[in-house]
Backbone as CSV, one residue per row, in Angstrom:
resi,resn,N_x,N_y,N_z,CA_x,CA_y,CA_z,C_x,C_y,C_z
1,UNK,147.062,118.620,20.241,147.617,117.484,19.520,148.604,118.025,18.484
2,UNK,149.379,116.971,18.291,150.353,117.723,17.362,150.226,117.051,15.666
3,UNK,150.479,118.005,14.989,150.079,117.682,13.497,151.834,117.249,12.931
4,UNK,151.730,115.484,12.473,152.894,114.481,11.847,152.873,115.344,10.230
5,UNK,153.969,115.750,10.036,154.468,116.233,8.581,154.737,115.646,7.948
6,UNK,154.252,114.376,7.449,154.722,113.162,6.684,155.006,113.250,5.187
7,UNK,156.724,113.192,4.693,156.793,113.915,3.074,157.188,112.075,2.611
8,UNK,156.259,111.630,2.312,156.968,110.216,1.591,158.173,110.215,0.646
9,UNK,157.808,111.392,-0.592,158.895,111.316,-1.472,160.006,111.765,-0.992
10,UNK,159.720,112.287,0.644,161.217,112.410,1.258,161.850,111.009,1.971
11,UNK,163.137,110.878,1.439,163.846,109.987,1.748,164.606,110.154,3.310
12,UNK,164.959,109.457,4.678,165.252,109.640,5.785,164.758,111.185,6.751
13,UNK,163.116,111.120,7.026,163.190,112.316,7.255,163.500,111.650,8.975
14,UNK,163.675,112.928,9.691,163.841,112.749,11.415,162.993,114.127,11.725
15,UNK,162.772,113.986,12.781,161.728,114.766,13.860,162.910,115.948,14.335
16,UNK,161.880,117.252,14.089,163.080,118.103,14.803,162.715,118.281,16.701
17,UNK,163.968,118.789,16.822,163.314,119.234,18.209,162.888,119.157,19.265
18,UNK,161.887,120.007,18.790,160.644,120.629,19.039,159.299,119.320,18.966
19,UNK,159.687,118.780,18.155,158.235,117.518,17.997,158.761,116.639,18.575
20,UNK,160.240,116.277,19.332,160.777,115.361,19.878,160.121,115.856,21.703
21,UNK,160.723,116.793,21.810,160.407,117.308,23.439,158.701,117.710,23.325
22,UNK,157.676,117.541,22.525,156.096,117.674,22.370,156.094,115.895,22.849
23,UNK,156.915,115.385,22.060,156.029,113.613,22.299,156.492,113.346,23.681
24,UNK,157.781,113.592,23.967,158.068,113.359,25.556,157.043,113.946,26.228
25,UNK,156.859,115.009,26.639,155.861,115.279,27.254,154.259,114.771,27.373
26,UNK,154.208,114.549,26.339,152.671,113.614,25.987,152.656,112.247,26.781
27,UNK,153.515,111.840,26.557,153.667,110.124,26.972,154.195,110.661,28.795
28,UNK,154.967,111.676,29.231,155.133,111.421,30.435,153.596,111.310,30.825
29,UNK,153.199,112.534,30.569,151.835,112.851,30.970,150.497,111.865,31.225
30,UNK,150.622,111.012,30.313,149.511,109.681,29.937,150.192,108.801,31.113
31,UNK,151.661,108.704,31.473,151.915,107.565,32.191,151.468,107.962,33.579
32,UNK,151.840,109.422,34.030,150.917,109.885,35.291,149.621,109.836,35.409
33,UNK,148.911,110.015,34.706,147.373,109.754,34.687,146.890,108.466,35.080
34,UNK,147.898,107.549,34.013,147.445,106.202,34.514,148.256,105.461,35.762
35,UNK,148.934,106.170,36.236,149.428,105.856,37.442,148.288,106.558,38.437
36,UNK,148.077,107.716,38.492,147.692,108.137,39.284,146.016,107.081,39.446
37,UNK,145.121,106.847,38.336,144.032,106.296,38.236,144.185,104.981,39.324
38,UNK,145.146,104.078,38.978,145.477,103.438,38.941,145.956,103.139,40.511
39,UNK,146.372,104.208,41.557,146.889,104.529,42.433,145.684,104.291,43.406
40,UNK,144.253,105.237,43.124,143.102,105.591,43.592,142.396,104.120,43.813
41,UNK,142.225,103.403,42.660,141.746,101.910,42.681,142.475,100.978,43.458
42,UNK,143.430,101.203,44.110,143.982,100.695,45.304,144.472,99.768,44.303
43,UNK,145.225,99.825,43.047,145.602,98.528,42.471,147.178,98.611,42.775
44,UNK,147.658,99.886,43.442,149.183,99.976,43.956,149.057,100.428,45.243
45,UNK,149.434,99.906,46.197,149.930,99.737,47.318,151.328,99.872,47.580
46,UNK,151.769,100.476,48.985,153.078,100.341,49.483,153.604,102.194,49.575
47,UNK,152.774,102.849,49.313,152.977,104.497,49.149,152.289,105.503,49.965
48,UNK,152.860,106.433,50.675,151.993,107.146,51.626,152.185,106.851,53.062
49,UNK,152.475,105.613,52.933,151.689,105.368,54.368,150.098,105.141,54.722
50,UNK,149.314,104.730,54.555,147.921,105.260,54.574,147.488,103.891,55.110
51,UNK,146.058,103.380,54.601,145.463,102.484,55.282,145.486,100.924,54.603
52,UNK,145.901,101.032,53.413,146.613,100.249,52.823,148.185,99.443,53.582
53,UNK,149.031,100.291,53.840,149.996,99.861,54.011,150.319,99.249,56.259
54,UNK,149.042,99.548,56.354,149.606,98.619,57.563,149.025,97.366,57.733
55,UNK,150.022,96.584,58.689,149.657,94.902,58.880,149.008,94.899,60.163
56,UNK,147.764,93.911,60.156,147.340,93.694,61.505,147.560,92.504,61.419
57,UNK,148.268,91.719,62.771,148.163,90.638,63.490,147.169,90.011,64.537
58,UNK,147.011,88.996,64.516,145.801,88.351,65.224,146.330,87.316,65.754
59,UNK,146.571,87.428,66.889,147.412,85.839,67.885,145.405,85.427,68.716
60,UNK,145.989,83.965,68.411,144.294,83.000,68.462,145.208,82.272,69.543
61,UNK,145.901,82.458,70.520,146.989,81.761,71.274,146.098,81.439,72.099
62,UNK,145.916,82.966,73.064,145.107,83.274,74.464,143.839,82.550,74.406
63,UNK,143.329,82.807,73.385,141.768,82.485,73.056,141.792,81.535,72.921
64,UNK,142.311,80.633,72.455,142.452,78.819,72.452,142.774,78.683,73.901
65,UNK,143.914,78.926,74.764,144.079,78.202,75.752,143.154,79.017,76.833
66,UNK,142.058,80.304,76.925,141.068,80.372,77.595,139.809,79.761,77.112
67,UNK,139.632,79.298,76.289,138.780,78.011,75.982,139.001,76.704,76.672
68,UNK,140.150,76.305,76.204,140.382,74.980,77.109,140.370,74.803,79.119
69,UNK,140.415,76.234,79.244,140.801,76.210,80.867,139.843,76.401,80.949
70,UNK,138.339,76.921,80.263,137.063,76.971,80.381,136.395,75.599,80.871
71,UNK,136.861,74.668,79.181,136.340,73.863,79.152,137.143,72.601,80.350
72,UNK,138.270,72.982,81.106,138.484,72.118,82.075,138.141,72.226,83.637
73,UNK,137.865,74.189,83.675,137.099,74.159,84.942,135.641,73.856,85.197
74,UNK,134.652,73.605,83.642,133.131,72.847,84.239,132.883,71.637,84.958
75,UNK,134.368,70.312,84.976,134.219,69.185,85.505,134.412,69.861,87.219
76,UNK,135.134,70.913,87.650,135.651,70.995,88.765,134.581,71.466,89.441
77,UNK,133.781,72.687,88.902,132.927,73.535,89.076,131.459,72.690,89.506
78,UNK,131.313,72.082,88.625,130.520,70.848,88.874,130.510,69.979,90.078
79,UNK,131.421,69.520,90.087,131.784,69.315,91.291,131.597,69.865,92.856
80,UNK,132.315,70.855,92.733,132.149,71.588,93.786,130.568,72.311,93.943
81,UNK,129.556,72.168,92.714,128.721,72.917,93.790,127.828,71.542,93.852
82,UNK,127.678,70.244,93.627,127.484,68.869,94.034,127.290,68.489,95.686
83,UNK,128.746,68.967,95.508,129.288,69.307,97.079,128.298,70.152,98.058
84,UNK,128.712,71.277,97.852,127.624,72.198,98.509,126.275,71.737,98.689
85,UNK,125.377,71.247,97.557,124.601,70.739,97.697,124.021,69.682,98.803
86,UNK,124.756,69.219,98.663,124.924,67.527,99.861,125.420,68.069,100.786
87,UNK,126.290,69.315,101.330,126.097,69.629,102.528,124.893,70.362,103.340
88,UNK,123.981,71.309,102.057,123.044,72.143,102.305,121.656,71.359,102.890
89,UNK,121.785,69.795,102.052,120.807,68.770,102.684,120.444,68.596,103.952
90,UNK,119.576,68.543,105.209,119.838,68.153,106.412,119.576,66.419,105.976
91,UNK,120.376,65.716,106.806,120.522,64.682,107.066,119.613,64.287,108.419
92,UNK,118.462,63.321,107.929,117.527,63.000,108.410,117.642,61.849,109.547
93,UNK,117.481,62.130,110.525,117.885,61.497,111.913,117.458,59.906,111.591
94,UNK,118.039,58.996,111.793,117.176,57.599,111.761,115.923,57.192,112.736
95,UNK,114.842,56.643,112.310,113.149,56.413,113.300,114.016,55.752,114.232
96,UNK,113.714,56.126,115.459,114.127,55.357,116.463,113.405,53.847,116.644
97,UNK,114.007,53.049,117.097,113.175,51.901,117.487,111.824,51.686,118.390
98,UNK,111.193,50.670,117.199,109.644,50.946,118.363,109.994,50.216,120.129
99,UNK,109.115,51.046,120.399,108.925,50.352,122.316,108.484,49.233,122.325
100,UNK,109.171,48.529,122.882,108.172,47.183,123.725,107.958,47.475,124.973
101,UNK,106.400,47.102,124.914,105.816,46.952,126.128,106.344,46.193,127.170
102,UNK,106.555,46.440,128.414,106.674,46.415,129.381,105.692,45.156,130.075
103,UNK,105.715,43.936,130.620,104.730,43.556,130.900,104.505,43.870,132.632
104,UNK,103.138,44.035,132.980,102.410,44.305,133.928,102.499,45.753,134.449
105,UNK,103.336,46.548,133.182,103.086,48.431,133.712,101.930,49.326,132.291
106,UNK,101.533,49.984,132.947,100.595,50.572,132.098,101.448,51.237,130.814
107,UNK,101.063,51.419,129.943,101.516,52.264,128.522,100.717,53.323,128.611
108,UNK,100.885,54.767,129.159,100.203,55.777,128.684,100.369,56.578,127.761
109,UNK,99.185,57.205,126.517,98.837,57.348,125.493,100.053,58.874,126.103
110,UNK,100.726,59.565,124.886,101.366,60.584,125.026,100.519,61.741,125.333
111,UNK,101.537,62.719,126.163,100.512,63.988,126.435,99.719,63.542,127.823
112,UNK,99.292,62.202,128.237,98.864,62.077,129.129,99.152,62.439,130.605
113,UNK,98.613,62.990,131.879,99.219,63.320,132.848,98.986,62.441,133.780
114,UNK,99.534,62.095,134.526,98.960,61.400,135.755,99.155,61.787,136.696
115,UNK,98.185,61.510,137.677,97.706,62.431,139.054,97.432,61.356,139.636
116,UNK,97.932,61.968,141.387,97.297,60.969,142.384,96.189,61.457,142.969
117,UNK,95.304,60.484,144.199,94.671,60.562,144.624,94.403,61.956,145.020
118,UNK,95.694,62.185,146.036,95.494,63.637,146.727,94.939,64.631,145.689
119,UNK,95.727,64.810,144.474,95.538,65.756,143.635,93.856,65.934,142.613
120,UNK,93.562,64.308,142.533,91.852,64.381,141.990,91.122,65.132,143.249
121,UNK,91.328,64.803,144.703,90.584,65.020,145.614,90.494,66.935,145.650
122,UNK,92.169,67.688,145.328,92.551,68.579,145.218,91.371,69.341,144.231
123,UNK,91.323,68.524,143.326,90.124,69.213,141.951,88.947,69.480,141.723
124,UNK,88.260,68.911,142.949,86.839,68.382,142.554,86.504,69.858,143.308
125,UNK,85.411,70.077,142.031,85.012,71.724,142.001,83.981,71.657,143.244
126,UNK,83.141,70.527,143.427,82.261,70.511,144.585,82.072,71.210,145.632
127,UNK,83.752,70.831,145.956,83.995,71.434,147.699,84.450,72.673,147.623
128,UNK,84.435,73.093,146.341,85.441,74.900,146.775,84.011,76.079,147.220
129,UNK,84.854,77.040,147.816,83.804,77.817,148.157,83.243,78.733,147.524
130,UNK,82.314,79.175,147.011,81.636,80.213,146.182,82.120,81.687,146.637
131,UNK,82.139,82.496,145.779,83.008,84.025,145.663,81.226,84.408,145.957
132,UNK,81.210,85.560,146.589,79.716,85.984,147.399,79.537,86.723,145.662
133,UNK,78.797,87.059,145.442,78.192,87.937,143.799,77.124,88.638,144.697
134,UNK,77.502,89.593,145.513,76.847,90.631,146.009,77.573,91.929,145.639
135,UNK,77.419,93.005,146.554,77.717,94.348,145.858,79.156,94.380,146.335
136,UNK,79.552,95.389,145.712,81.210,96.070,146.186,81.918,96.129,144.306
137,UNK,83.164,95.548,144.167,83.638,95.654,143.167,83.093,95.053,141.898
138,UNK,83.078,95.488,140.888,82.893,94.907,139.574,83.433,93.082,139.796
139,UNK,83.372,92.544,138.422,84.666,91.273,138.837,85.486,91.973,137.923
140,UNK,86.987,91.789,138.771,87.669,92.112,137.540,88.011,93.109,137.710
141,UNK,87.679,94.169,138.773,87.276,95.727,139.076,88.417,96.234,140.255
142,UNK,88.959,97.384,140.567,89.542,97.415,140.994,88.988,97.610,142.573
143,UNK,89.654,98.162,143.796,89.012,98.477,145.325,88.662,100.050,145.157
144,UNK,87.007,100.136,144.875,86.539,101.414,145.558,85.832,101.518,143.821
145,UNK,85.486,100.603,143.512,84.651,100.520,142.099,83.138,100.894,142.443
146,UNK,82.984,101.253,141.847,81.038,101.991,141.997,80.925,100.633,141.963
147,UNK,79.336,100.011,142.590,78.464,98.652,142.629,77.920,98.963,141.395
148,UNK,77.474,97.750,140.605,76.701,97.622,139.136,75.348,97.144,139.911
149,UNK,74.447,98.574,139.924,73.048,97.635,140.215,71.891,96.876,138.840
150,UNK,72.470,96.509,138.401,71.874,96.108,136.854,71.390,97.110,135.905
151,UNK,70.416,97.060,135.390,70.222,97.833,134.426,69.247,98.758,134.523
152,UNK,69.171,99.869,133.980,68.019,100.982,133.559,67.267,101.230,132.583
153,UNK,66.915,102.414,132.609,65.975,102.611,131.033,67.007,102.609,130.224
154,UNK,65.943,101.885,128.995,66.774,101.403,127.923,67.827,100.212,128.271
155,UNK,67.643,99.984,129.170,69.446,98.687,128.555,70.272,99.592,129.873
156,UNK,70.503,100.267,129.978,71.617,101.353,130.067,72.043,100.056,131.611
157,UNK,73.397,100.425,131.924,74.128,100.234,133.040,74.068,101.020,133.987
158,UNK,73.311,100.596,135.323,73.241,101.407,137.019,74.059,101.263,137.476
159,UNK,74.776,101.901,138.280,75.867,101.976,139.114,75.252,103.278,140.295
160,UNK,75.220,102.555,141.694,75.205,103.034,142.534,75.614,104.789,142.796
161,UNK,74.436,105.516,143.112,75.445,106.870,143.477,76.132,107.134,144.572
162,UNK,77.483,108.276,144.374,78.101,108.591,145.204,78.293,110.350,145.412
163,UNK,77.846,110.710,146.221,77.404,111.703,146.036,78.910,112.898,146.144
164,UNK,78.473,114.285,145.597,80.304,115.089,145.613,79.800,115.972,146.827
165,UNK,78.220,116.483,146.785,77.944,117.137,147.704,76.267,116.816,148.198
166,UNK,75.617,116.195,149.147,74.595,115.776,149.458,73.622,117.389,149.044
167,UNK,72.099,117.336,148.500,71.399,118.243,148.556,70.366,118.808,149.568
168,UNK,70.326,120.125,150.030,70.146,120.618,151.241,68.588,120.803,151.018
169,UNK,67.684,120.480,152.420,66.590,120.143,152.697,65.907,121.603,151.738
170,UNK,66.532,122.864,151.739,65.994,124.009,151.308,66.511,124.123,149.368
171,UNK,67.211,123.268,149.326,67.178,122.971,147.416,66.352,122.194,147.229
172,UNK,65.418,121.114,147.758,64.437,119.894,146.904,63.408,120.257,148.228
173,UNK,63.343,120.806,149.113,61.824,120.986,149.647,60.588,121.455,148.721
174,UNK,61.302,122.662,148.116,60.289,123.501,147.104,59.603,122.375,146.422
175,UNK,60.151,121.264,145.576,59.447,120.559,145.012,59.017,119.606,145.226
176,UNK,58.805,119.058,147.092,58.129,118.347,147.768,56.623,118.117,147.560
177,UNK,55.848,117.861,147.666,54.455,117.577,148.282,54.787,117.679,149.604
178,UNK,53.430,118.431,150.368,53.420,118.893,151.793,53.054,117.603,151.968
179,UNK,52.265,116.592,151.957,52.048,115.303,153.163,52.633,114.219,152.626
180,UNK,54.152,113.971,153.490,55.000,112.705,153.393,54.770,112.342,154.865
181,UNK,54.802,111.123,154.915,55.087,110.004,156.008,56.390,109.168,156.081
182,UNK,56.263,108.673,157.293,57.774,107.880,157.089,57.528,106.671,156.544
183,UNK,58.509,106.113,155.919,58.757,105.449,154.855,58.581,105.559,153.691
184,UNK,57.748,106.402,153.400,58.429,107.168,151.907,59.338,107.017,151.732
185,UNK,59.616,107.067,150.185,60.853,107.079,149.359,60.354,107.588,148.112
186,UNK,61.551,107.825,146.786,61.428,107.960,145.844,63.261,107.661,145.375
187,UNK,62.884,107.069,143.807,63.922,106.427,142.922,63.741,107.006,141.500
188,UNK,65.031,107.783,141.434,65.111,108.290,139.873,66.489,107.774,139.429
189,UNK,67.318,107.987,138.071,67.897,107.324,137.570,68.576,108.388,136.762
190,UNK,69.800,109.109,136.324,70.284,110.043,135.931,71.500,110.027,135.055
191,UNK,71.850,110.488,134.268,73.412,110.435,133.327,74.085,111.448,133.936
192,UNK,75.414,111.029,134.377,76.487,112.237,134.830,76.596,112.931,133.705
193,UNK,77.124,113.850,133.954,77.792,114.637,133.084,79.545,115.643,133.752
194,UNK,79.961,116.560,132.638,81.224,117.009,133.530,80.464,117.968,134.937
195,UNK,82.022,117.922,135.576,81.146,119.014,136.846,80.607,118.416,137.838
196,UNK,80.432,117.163,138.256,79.679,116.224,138.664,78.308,116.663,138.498
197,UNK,77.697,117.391,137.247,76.280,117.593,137.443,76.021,116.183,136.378
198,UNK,74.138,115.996,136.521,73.595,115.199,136.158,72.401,115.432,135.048
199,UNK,72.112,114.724,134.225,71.111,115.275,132.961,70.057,113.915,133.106
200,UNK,69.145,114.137,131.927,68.479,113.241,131.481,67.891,112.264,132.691
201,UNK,67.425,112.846,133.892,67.000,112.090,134.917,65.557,111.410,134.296
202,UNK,65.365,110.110,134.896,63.983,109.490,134.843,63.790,108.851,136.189
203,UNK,62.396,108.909,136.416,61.851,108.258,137.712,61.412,106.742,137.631
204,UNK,62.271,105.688,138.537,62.200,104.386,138.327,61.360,104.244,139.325
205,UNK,60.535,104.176,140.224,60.068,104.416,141.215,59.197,104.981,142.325
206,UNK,58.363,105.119,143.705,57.966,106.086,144.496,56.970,105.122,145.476
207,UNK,57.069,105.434,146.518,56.302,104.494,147.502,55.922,105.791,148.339
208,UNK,54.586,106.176,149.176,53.462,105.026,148.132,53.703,105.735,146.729
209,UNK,52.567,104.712,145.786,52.749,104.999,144.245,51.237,106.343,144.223
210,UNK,51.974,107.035,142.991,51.655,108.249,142.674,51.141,109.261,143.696
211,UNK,52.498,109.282,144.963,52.573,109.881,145.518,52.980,111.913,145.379
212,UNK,53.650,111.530,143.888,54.675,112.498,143.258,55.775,112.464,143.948
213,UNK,56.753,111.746,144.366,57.833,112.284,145.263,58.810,111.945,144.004
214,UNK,58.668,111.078,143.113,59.895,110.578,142.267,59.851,111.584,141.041
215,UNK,58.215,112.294,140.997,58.601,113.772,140.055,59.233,114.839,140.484
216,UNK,59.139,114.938,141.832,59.399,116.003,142.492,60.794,115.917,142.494
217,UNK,61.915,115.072,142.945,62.795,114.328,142.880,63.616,114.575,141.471
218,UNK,63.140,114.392,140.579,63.773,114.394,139.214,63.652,116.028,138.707
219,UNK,62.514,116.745,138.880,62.595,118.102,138.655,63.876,118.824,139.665
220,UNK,64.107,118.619,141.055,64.941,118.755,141.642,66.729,118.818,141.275
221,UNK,66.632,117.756,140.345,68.032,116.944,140.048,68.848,117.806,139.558
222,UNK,68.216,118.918,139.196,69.547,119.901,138.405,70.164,120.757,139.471
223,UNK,70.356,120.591,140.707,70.688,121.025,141.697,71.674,119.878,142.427
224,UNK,71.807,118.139,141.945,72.431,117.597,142.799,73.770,117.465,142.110
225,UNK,75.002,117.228,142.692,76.514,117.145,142.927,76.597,115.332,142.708
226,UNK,77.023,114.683,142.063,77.117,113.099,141.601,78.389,112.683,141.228
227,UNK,79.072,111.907,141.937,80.624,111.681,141.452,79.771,110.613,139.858
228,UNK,81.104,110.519,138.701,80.629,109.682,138.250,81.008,108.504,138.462
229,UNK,80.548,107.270,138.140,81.067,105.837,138.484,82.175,105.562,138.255
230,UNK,83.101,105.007,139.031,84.389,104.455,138.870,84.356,103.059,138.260
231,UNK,85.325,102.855,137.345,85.311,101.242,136.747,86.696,101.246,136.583
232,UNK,87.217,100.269,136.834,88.676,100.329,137.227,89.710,101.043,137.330
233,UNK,89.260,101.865,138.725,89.780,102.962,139.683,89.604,104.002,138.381
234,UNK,88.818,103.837,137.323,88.803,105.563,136.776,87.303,105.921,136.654
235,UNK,86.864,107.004,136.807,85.790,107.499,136.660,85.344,107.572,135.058
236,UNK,84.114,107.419,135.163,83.667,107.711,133.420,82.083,107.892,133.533
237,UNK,82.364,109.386,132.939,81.739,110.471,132.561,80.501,109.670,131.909
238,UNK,79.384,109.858,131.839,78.308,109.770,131.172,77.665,108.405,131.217
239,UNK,78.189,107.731,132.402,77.459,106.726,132.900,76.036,106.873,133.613
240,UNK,75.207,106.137,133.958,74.111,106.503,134.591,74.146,106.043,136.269
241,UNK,73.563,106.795,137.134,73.775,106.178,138.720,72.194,106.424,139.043
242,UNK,71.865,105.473,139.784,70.378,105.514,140.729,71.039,105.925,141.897
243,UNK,69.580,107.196,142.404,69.439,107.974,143.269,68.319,107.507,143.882
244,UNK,68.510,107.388,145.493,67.180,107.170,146.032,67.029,107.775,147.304
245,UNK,65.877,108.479,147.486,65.667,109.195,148.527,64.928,108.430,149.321
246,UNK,65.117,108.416,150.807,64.181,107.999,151.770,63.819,109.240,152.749
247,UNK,61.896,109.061,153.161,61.661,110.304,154.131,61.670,109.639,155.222
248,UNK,61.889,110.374,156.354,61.832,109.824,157.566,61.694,110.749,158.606
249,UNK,60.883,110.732,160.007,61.153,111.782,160.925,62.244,112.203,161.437
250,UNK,62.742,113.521,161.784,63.470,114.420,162.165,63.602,115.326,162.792
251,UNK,63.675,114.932,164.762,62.809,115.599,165.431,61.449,116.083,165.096
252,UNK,60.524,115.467,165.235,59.387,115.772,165.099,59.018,116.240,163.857
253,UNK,59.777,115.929,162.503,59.171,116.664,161.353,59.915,115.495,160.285
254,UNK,59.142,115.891,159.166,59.692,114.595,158.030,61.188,115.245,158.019
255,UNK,62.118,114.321,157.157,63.598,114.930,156.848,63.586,113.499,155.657
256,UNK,64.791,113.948,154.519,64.809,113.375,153.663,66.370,112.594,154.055
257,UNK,66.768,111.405,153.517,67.390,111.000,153.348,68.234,110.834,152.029
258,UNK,69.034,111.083,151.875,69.546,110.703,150.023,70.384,109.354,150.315
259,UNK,70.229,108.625,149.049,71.454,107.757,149.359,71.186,107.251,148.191
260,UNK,72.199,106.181,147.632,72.631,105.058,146.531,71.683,104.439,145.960
């Protein structure tokens, strides 16, 4: 700061200088400060360039007239899917008119068939001929089906045997009884297995009774050859088949018979 030399009893004093170019400087100085302050507070604008000095414009042109073309395509829009609608509808055929009867012809109830004479006469189950229900194919079965002779032990399903190789008088003699007569027989009952061999034999059978021929017979069995039963033209394994032997003379001596 600068120190004022103030001489009152001096008459016209003036500033030399030196205290003239001190106050200039003081006062430039204060006016930059407060310009500059003054600058910062954004209270002057128009300098720099900066973010102050540019203009933004806002045209509300577009945006008004895409409003209105908004608000004039919902009547159309509307419209058109109205439209669609009422075509997507099916349009429901009109009830046809009721029938009048006919006088002196019959009205038959719908669905009804009518048949003549020939054709009732054609129907009547009476006269047809019965299918024989004896042996040969299953029903239903194809040609060369094992016979179903009903049932076995347990429940099980019989089917006739067919033999792969008949058994020779010197494989099942051993377990004969020496005094057979003719008409003997014996009936056992067996599960194939692969191989055409046979398991699990049981004796259904033997005439006369407790002759032993249907034990003898079943101890035998692991020696006989057995196709297994066919059921529509295929064989299957682990079905059961009855075996029945008949004795009978043979030149002058018993001989066995095998069969189904």
């Amino acid at each position: 700061m600068f120190a004022w030399r103030i001489d009152p009893l001096r008459q016209g004093y003036q500033a030399s200088p030196r205290e003239r170019a001190g106050a200039f400087v003081f006062a430039l100085t204060t006016s930059a400060l407060l310009f500059l302050i003054m600058w910062k507070m954004g209270a002057v604008t128009g300098f720099g360039g900066g973010e102050s000095s540019r203009l933004t414009a806002i045209d509300l042109t577009d945006a008004g007239q895409d409003e209105s073309k908004a608000a004039e395509k919902q009547p159309e829009q509307k419209q058109a899917k109205q439209a669609q609608n009422a075509e997507a509808t099916p349009v429901q055929p009109a009830a046809a008119p009721p029938t009048v009867p006919i006088p002196g012809k019959v009205q038959w109830p719908e669905g009804f068939i009518e048949l003549s004479r020939n054709d009732y006469r054609a129907g009547d189950i009476s006269k047809m001929k019965r299918q024989d229900s004896g042996g040969g194919a299953p029903s239903g079965g194809s040609p060369g089906d094992s016979a179903s002779l009903g049932q076995g032990p347990g429940g099980v399903r019989l089917y006739a045997a067919q033999w792969y190789r008949e058994p020779t008088d010197a494989e099942i003699g051993p377990y004969l009884p020496a005094r057979r007569t003719q008409g003997d027989w014996a009936m056992i009952a067996c599960k194939t297995v692969e191989k055409y061999h046979v398991e699990d034999c049981q004796e259904l059978g033997e005439s006369p009774p407790g002759s032993g021929l249907a034990r003898a017979i079943r101890q035998a069995s692991w020696q006989f050859l057995v196709r297994p039963p066919r059921v529509n033209g295929k064989p299957q394994v682990g079905e059961w088949v009855r075996i029945r032997f008949d004795f009978r003379p043979k030149k002058g001596e018993g001989s066995e018979a095998p069969s189904g």
